[in-house]
XYZ file of C-alpha atoms in Angstrom:
292
model
C 112.460 121.985 98.693
C 113.675 118.713 97.106
C 116.702 116.674 98.143
C 119.117 114.340 96.463
C 118.378 110.859 97.966
C 115.304 108.905 98.635
C 114.407 105.576 100.173
C 111.054 104.216 99.156
C 109.357 100.798 99.042
C 106.403 98.571 98.032
C 104.316 96.655 100.543
C 102.221 93.689 99.253
C 101.913 89.971 98.552
C 103.863 88.193 95.815
C 105.471 91.322 94.525
C 108.747 89.782 93.410
C 107.947 90.340 89.708
C 106.928 94.017 90.106
C 108.473 96.502 87.687
C 107.928 99.477 90.112
C 111.534 99.318 91.444
C 113.029 99.563 87.977
C 110.589 102.250 86.799
C 111.232 104.462 89.712
C 114.999 103.881 89.914
C 115.538 104.398 86.222
C 113.867 107.736 86.221
C 115.628 108.805 89.366
C 118.990 107.900 87.734
C 118.264 110.153 84.844
C 117.451 112.976 87.205
C 120.685 112.409 89.081
C 119.038 111.239 92.338
C 120.133 108.562 94.686
C 116.956 106.527 94.906
C 116.507 103.098 96.545
C 113.249 101.207 95.960
C 112.790 98.241 98.101
C 110.218 95.342 98.037
C 108.598 94.461 101.341
C 106.798 91.304 100.461
C 104.531 90.013 103.196
C 104.725 86.466 101.823
C 108.473 86.450 102.164
C 108.226 88.004 105.701
C 105.570 85.395 106.697
C 103.300 88.243 107.670
C 99.534 88.605 107.484
C 98.000 91.538 105.524
C 96.997 93.034 108.729
C 100.590 93.647 109.641
C 100.629 96.465 107.052
C 100.315 98.976 109.948
C 103.384 97.674 111.683
C 105.352 97.710 108.403
C 104.321 101.292 107.610
C 105.410 102.373 111.081
C 108.620 100.563 110.872
C 109.420 102.102 107.385
C 108.713 105.570 108.798
C 110.907 104.995 111.823
C 113.911 103.826 109.755
C 113.718 106.822 107.459
C 111.674 105.893 104.378
C 110.304 108.809 102.433
C 107.293 106.955 101.218
C 105.699 103.652 100.256
C 103.595 102.190 97.532
C 100.994 99.772 98.698
C 99.411 97.006 96.704
C 97.203 93.847 97.104
C 96.010 92.888 99.642
C 96.774 95.891 101.769
C 95.239 98.920 100.027
C 92.233 99.164 102.238
C 93.848 97.688 105.404
C 96.443 100.454 105.481
C 94.002 103.307 105.701
C 93.345 103.030 109.537
C 97.068 103.396 110.158
C 97.487 106.744 108.319
C 97.142 110.200 109.520
C 95.327 111.678 106.534
C 94.010 110.853 103.123
C 93.939 112.733 99.878
C 90.413 113.410 98.589
C 90.967 110.840 95.820
C 91.980 108.099 98.273
C 89.156 108.896 100.642
C 86.555 108.735 97.861
C 87.905 105.447 96.673
C 88.499 103.829 100.055
C 91.913 102.514 98.956
C 95.562 103.752 99.146
C 98.456 102.814 96.949
C 100.894 105.567 97.835
C 101.900 106.807 101.380
C 104.077 109.859 101.780
C 105.893 110.543 105.048
C 105.892 114.228 105.706
C 107.281 116.452 108.503
C 107.215 114.773 111.902
C 106.555 111.416 110.198
C 102.956 112.286 109.237
C 101.726 109.551 107.008
C 99.392 110.737 104.216
C 97.621 108.231 101.840
C 97.050 108.885 98.174
C 95.720 106.838 95.253
C 97.618 107.093 91.960
C 95.814 104.118 90.404
C 92.864 106.375 89.451
C 94.985 109.147 88.003
C 97.226 106.647 86.316
C 94.461 104.874 84.496
C 92.767 108.168 83.539
C 96.014 109.531 82.082
C 96.646 106.330 80.168
C 93.104 106.199 78.783
C 93.018 109.813 77.747
C 96.393 109.347 75.954
C 95.615 105.941 74.272
C 91.874 106.083 73.613
C 91.134 109.813 73.412
C 88.155 109.797 71.178
C 86.198 106.613 71.864
C 82.515 106.713 72.844
C 81.870 106.334 76.623
C 78.064 106.213 77.015
C 77.923 102.518 77.875
C 80.984 100.838 79.450
C 81.234 97.293 80.797
C 83.915 96.558 83.338
C 85.095 93.081 84.385
C 86.434 92.994 87.860
C 85.507 94.820 91.101
C 88.726 94.303 93.138
C 91.192 96.963 94.085
C 92.333 97.668 90.568
C 88.684 97.574 89.410
C 87.565 100.157 91.851
C 90.267 102.546 90.743
C 89.639 102.133 87.067
C 85.866 102.464 87.476
C 86.361 105.866 89.361
C 88.780 106.870 86.617
C 86.408 105.928 83.739
C 83.436 107.848 85.299
C 85.765 110.797 85.941
C 86.556 110.755 82.263
C 82.889 111.256 81.543
C 81.431 107.713 81.008
C 77.749 107.823 81.092
C 77.313 104.499 82.891
C 79.606 101.730 84.048
C 78.260 98.234 84.484
C 80.453 96.198 86.820
C 80.634 92.406 86.411
C 82.518 90.285 88.977
C 82.632 86.596 89.738
C 81.593 87.737 93.298
C 78.280 89.451 92.657
C 78.213 91.076 96.095
C 81.549 92.678 95.449
C 80.301 94.191 92.239
C 77.125 95.459 94.043
C 79.211 97.177 96.613
C 81.462 98.893 94.064
C 78.444 100.092 92.086
C 76.797 101.482 95.195
C 79.890 103.367 96.103
C 80.305 104.658 92.565
C 76.613 105.927 92.567
C 77.186 107.560 96.031
C 80.133 109.456 94.657
C 79.201 110.217 91.061
C 75.367 110.264 91.167
C 72.613 107.743 91.075
C 72.469 105.797 87.810
C 76.039 106.203 86.843
C 76.938 102.645 87.853
C 75.286 99.276 88.007
C 76.253 95.775 88.927
C 75.551 92.676 86.858
C 76.069 88.892 87.008
C 78.620 87.205 84.689
C 75.734 85.282 82.946
C 74.507 88.601 81.485
C 77.892 89.439 79.849
C 76.823 88.460 76.342
C 73.870 90.837 76.371
C 75.990 93.620 77.952
C 78.747 93.439 75.515
C 76.341 93.417 72.627
C 75.233 96.989 73.465
C 78.388 98.362 74.992
C 80.774 100.960 73.634
C 83.762 99.481 75.322
C 85.006 97.048 77.955
C 87.549 97.604 80.719
C 89.243 94.410 81.822
C 90.454 94.456 85.484
C 90.887 90.789 86.507
C 94.130 88.784 86.632
C 93.183 86.754 83.473
C 95.805 87.227 80.838
C 98.707 87.555 83.294
C 101.517 84.975 82.774
C 100.174 82.920 85.743
C 96.593 83.189 84.455
C 96.667 82.829 80.695
C 93.626 82.862 78.564
C 90.667 85.078 77.732
C 88.308 86.517 80.255
C 85.298 85.865 78.117
C 84.797 84.113 74.725
C 86.223 85.813 71.748
C 82.972 85.648 69.935
C 81.695 88.447 72.201
C 84.160 90.851 70.711
C 83.260 93.059 67.658
C 85.268 95.738 65.798
C 83.200 98.606 67.202
C 83.980 97.637 70.856
C 87.055 99.341 72.319
C 89.053 97.214 74.894
C 91.109 98.560 77.793
C 93.402 96.207 79.767
C 94.774 96.666 83.227
C 97.261 93.678 83.090
C 100.729 94.854 81.960
C 102.748 91.584 82.197
C 102.576 90.720 79.402
C 101.728 94.029 77.665
C 99.926 92.135 74.942
C 97.511 89.881 76.650
C 95.434 87.250 74.751
C 92.458 89.548 75.088
C 94.274 92.497 73.394
C 95.819 90.275 70.668
C 92.404 88.846 69.825
C 90.636 92.267 69.964
C 93.309 93.900 67.688
C 92.929 91.184 65.151
C 89.266 91.993 64.906
C 89.947 95.607 64.514
C 88.983 96.862 68.042
C 90.681 99.957 69.424
C 92.752 98.826 72.337
C 94.702 100.047 75.388
C 97.316 97.934 77.147
C 98.022 98.056 80.864
C 101.450 99.562 80.457
C 100.246 103.092 80.451
C 98.424 102.738 83.815
C 101.523 101.243 85.427
C 103.676 104.096 84.148
C 101.383 106.927 84.978
C 100.586 105.693 88.466
C 104.341 105.232 89.065
C 105.032 108.731 87.683
C 102.388 110.285 90.057
C 103.903 108.397 92.941
C 107.466 109.543 92.011
C 106.200 113.114 91.889
C 104.612 112.763 95.404
C 107.836 111.155 96.810
C 110.331 113.642 95.319
C 108.584 116.843 94.257
C 110.199 116.439 90.880
C 108.495 116.082 87.512
C 109.071 112.571 85.887
C 109.421 112.188 82.151
C 106.557 109.852 81.272
C 107.668 109.494 77.681
C 110.954 107.899 78.964
C 109.117 105.833 81.473
C 106.704 104.473 78.746
C 109.854 103.335 76.847
C 111.188 101.781 79.942
C 108.102 99.565 80.486
C 108.051 98.532 76.920
C 111.542 97.262 77.369
C 111.072 95.873 80.893
C 107.841 94.062 80.011
C 109.244 92.679 76.815
C 106.697 94.367 74.564
C 106.283 92.939 71.046
C 105.719 95.773 68.534
C 102.366 95.776 66.911
C 102.660 95.352 63.179
C 101.776 98.483 61.142
């Protein structure tokens, strides 16, 4: 059974610019729902990330239907939940909490399914034998799981913190089988990209507050596909440079939309229109059309 009104929110740090409220509320309006999406910014509250458990309990007690969870609380929230979906359990991170009957809090991860859906839509026929991924944080863990789920032969994770890359690679091998993932130092990036089919970028570089390229443009070549996680702006300097060289590219808007759509479905039991939501994010993020 579905109902006609919903109260949901997002817990995280520095989330003022998030497009999640607009994405959810626009789709709800089109479906004739009363839908309020509230930001619960721990920076504004002066709360530590460890307060996520108290915030989840408070949201449940005042009648929220669910929550999205973002940095730096995706792992910390787990111990405060009653159950996890298989995907969230495998990843060790939660970005969506649904409150069920009796206030039972169940954690899900729609980052994985969101990136997988976006990749399958935007880069359906690219080779996946050798993939290099930059970034092993929360978003990096999700997209690495998604890339291997899509059939990548091997994902090599590169991170400024080598121990973090090693932990992620070990977890991926435990889940997908030995040899499916590896960790490498940034100083080996030139050699890695020279033999890679594609690169997934999952660091903050390219965001409005962190402009620039994550690696020298000289390492790009037309045969290399490039997938981006950053969605503000939709066209990062990395994507702009890669497109100019003839690389197949994927912006971060699709992941943002498909993870939001999956969360909307979990919260409401209703099917979102992802085509309309993709148009929404293009408008909201100020996309510049790519010349034909």
